[in-house]
Every structure is written in C-alpha cells, then in structure tokens.
C-alpha cells in the first residue's frame, strides 16, 4: 500500500528531502535569478568599456598620423600616406583607415577600407552603433587640421568583435562561478541545518532526561530557551501525575479532584454528556414532583465527579416533570435541595436537559442503543437488531447533543467527558465543531471481539465516530485490545500497540483502560450497630427469623445480569444442601428497565415464573417455611439498597457479561464490619480486581451452587480476611482515582498540545517556512 511504503522510508531521508525543499530549492532559484541578471548587465558594460578603449586608441593613432597626413595632403603624396596607413592597420583590431581631403574626397586609404562608401565608411555604425554582434565595427572620424578654415578628416575603422567574445566568455565564467557558489552554499546550509537539528533534538532530549531540573536545562542551547518553561511544566506535571498515580498513601477525595483540576487543568471547563440524567423529576398522581435517582451504574460513577468539578452535565430530560423545573435554557442546578445520599460529597453543577421526541427516543435509545449495540457488546446470547430507521435517529440525536455541547461550551477547548454507547458518533461530530476540545469518551459496557462487532452494519461509522476522541477509555485491557483489533480490521489507520494509540486521518486517539469504581470512603464508616439494625429491620420486614441467612442480588432487570441462572443456582444449592432449606432466603432486588422492549418483557416473565416455581417446590418440601426466593421488581432508593447490602450474609453478582459491575463494589463498601461474602461472575470486569471474591462461571449452575454453599459455610475469620483485602482495594482505587486518572491523561494531552503549539511557533519564527516536526499533530 502506498501509505505503508511511504511510512517505511526512513525519517532521516524525509528530513533531508524536507530540508532540500525548504532551503535548497529557493536558494537555487535566487542564485539563478542573480546570475541571469548579472549576465544581462555584463555585455553592455563590456561593450561600453571596449568603445571607450577604441576611442582612446583611435585618438592615439590619429595623433601619430596627423603630421604625416597633413604633409602628404599638402604635397599631394598619396603613395607615402597609403603606405603609412597600411602600416598602422597591421594591428589586429584596426581594420582599415583612410584620409579625406578638405572637400571630403578620399585621398588615401588602406587595403581593407570600404572605398565605395567614400568618407562615410560604415555609415549608420559609427560611434553610436547599437550593441549587437551584427554591429561589429567601431568608426572614428577625426579631423586633421590643415588650415584655420578647412580641415581634412581621418577615418579609423576598428573591429569590435573581440568585445563580444570577451562578453560571452565572461558570461560563461559567471554561470560557473554562481553554480559553484550555490553548490557550496547549499552544502553548508544543509550541514548547518542538519547539525542544528541534531543539537536541537539533543538539547530537548537532555532536558527531558534531566526531568526538567534547573541544572539540566542550564546547558540548553539558546534556540531551545523559549521552550524551557513549557517543557519544565510538562515534565513536572508528568512526574507529579506518576507520583499521584503510584502513591497509594494519597487519599482520593472530591477535594483531590478539585485540586487536580485547578493545578493541572488550570480550572478548565468540564462537561459530561450522557443519555441518562442524574436526577429525574417525576410528576406524582397527587400533583407533587418527586426527584428520582436512576438505577444506573453510569450515574452512580459520574455523579460524584461532577460534584467535584462543578461543570455542566448534558443529558436526555426523560422525567414527566423535567420540563417544569428547568429555566428557559433547559437548565437546572443540581443536586436538588434535600437530596442527599448521606455521603460527604459537596458541590453543585448544572444539568442541561435535551428534549427528545417519541420517534427519536424510540429509534436512538430503545432501538439502536438498546436493541442493537447493547446485545452486540454483551455476549448474553440475545440477538442484536439493527434497523435503518433506528440508525437515522441515532445519528440525528447524536447531532442534537453535539449542538447542545457547542451551545453550552464557554470556551473553544472544553474537556468533554462523553459517556457510553449512546454517543458513539458524538466525538467525531464534536471534533469537527470544537477542534481544540479534549474529548474523553468512556465506554461503560464491554467491547466485543472483532467478529461479533462486525455484525453491526455501521461498524465503520461507529469506529470513525469514536476516533474523534482524544482518549477513549474502557474498563479493562481486554476491551481495549478488542477495540484496537476492530479498528485494525475495519479502518485504514495506524495503530501503535506500544503506546496504545490509533492515528486515523492524522488525528491520534489514545486507548486506555480505566477500571471504574465507586465513592469511597463509604457513607457511614464502622457503623457496626447500623449493621445490626439493618439485619433486624430486613428480617422483620420480610417476616424472617433473626438467625435466618440472607443472600442479596441488586440489579437492573436486564438479561445480561444472569438473574435466572442465579435463581437456578439457589435452587440447586437447596436441593443438594437440605440443611439450608428454610434457613436461607435469596432476595433479588430488580429495578425495571427498558420494559417496553420484547427481550426485557420476556425476561421479566421468565424471572417471575422461575421464582414462583422454585418457591413452590421448596414450599412443598418444607411447608410453612420462609420462601427460598423473594423477588422485588421495583425501584429502591439508595438508602434502602444500602440496608439490603448491610443486612445480607452474601451477595450474588453473577452477570453473564458486564463491563465492570458496580453492585459488587457497592456491596463491599457497605460491609464496614468486614464480614459477608461476595460471589462474583468471572465475566464481569470487576472480577479482574476483586480476586478475593468467590469467582464463578454463571453458566455453570453447579459451580455457582457450590460457591453458595461455600459462602454459607465460610468462617467469620475467612470472611473478614477476604473482605478486608477487597475493601483495601476499593479504598485504593475509588471513583475519584478513576476520574483523576482520566483527567490527568486529559491534562497531559492538553499540555502536550500546548507545547507542540509553542514548538511550531518557535520553528516558524526561525525558519522561512513552517516546518512540520515529526511529533507535530496535523489537526
Ligand atoms: C448500566 C450500564 C451503563 C448504561 C446504563 C444504561 O448502568 O453499565 O453502561 O449506560 O446501564 O441504563 P439505562 O437505564 O439508562 O438504559
């Protein structure tokens, strides 16, 4: 491929070609112009000099001949005068000579004199002859004084050809001299440019290796001097970033994020775009407006970051009373008063709502996002459905959100955090309209393998849209690899696996893994008595004995969550371990979601039916005993979910496939007495981090049932050992660290661009044309 071939040419050769184009070609032009100017000037100058020489020679000859000519004229001695004229015309430049008497008749003349022209020899070519090789005669008419009244005249005809010959020779010399001069100059220039380039690169490298310290930069050459402050700042920030990221003693809090934004982003504007809004205003039958926090992992994760950044969150206004509470520009300050989650999180931010028509919502959200991309990216064996009409709406809605971002942006280079699979096309649309923005896209769900991804009819457009991002983030390295492989398969791009970047149409996108997390420290630390309260309350609420063991599952009612498989595992465990019948209940909290879609309706029916069947089965085996499964298909607020987490002895997070799964982390955060067991699917992104959980394959019902038994039998000491390790990991990697890593990378990117801009400015100020530096990004 031509592109690959060109890329294969050594960069050194390209540099020389570029230098030639920038320096040598103009130099040759200037030299050629100068040489042709000099050539044009030299011939008339030489002819002029030759004419003056010939005049002087003619006067000299005339002086010598004047006396003999006057005598010969007085004596009428033609013969002697002719001989004298023959003698003087022996000179190679004097062609002929003649003497005319007072009546201007030829009196005597040399052999080659044009007699036919009489005393007006070479008329028209006299002293004012034009400068052309055809006019090669120079004629002097000089008076010979005889009397005071009349004079005779001497005619001297010189050959001017020698001057032309001299002119030609000089021109040839000039060409040679200028060519030699040009070659020498070009060589010197090339060497100097090459040498200064090398010393420039060496200087920059020395600064980089010196970590930007003053000693290291002191020896830098003067050309680099304007860059030193920027390079120092860049290095300081990179070192600081490394320190922050490695330093596990740093406590990541909202304040740390605020500090980071101030120090590294210089208070730059931060915007979030997501489909789901963090607060939904719903109109109640009694006319009240109730604020609901949606059951969405995305909202759980991004909300604390936004509180820390105080930016603008742009989302679909989906609540029935959303439009009643916003201002004229569809904005509202959030969190609304009185809404708290018990945490110490502070700060408010702007929520800008985007209104969608029913057709838009149907095509973009229900259709393309949830019937197409969601099953495509999750391997849960539900077939994705792709419709042309849905795609059109998806594109239209992405464009509408791009309009909203542009309208809300206060600067031309905001940091835009684009969230999830609802906005795959948004990064490109934003890049076109805000080319200087830092666009950080986070894909909250898995990225499938390349064969699965290829099912999507618009796979290329989706990749192209995402590659408008400055950085694209996934939960795990595995998802990053899948993404890079998809790009490799479908796009004509350059992929660097070493630094995990994709360059598409001269724009570079970093691909990074940022495992998402939750707020830490937990809302009410070390509240052992609260745990007791929760345990009692929950058992009372469901009519269970106080010693009863509880398992908990908290999910959106989604087919990716493995709820049916989980219930089958409970059934299997109770079958194999009859001692737990009537002593263990599994509570499944399932928040209804996307319930207009067939797949979700079928799932709900199946979950209800399985729960009923299993309960009936064990009711028959042990009549009057507490149910094996309690199924709660309804929304629960954060406080009541927390009570469930606290009251349970174990949690089951057995998704068939999940990007990360924050329920697993929320359960751990709630277990401040360090007890309880987490059973976790190996297909959830969280399994990579939470290795002290009991890891299961949710498709293997027997294995999950065995894990349940093991959890119920686990000693308190082992539970605590595992739980402490899990909690330690969460305290090290909380949501602020997740956001901090992304924002630091964004800050790094912005600083990098600032330095590039400065380098280009310096380079263009010191060279006649703008040079393209190898690391310079062509926007
Ligand atoms: C889960 C996923 C997110 C997704 C959200 C959508 O939380 O992890 O990636 O954005 O579901 O839920 P929704 O109810 O808004 O369709």
GROMACS .gro file of C-alpha atoms and ligand atoms in nm, residues 275-276 295-298 365 370 374 420-422 444-445 556 593-594 658, ligand 1:
model
   34
  275UNK     CA    1  -2.814   0.969   2.790
  276UNK     CA    2  -2.936   0.905   3.143
  295UNK     CA    3  -3.057   0.285   3.892
  296UNK     CA    4  -2.767   0.328   3.654
  297UNK     CA    5  -2.406   0.232   3.708
  298UNK     CA    6  -2.303   0.522   3.490
  365UNK     CA    7  -3.242   0.479   2.266
  370UNK     CA    8  -3.063  -0.098   2.340
  374UNK     CA    9  -2.632  -0.337   2.394
  420UNK     CA   10  -2.124   0.530   2.681
  421UNK     CA   11  -2.265   0.355   2.379
  422UNK     CA   12  -2.546   0.603   2.326
  444UNK     CA   13  -1.915   0.169   3.008
  445UNK     CA   14  -2.000  -0.167   2.858
  556UNK     CA   15  -3.147  -0.363   3.677
  593UNK     CA   16  -3.561  -0.107   3.294
  594UNK     CA   17  -3.626  -0.075   2.917
  658UNK     CA   18  -2.063  -0.694   3.232
  780LIG     C1   19  -2.582   0.029   3.301
  780LIG     C2   20  -2.459   0.026   3.219
  780LIG     C3   21  -2.432   0.159   3.161
  780LIG     C4   22  -2.553   0.210   3.087
  780LIG     C5   23  -2.672   0.206   3.173
  780LIG     C6   24  -2.791   0.240   3.088
  780LIG     O1   25  -2.561   0.108   3.412
  780LIG     O2   26  -2.348  -0.014   3.296
  780LIG     O3   27  -2.328   0.147   3.072
  780LIG     O4   28  -2.533   0.339   3.041
  780LIG     O5   29  -2.688   0.079   3.224
  780LIG     O6   30  -2.904   0.221   3.163
  780LIG     P1   31  -3.037   0.290   3.118
  780LIG     O7   32  -3.136   0.256   3.219
  780LIG     O8   33  -3.005   0.434   3.112
  780LIG     O9   34  -3.069   0.236   2.982
   0.00000   0.00000   0.00000
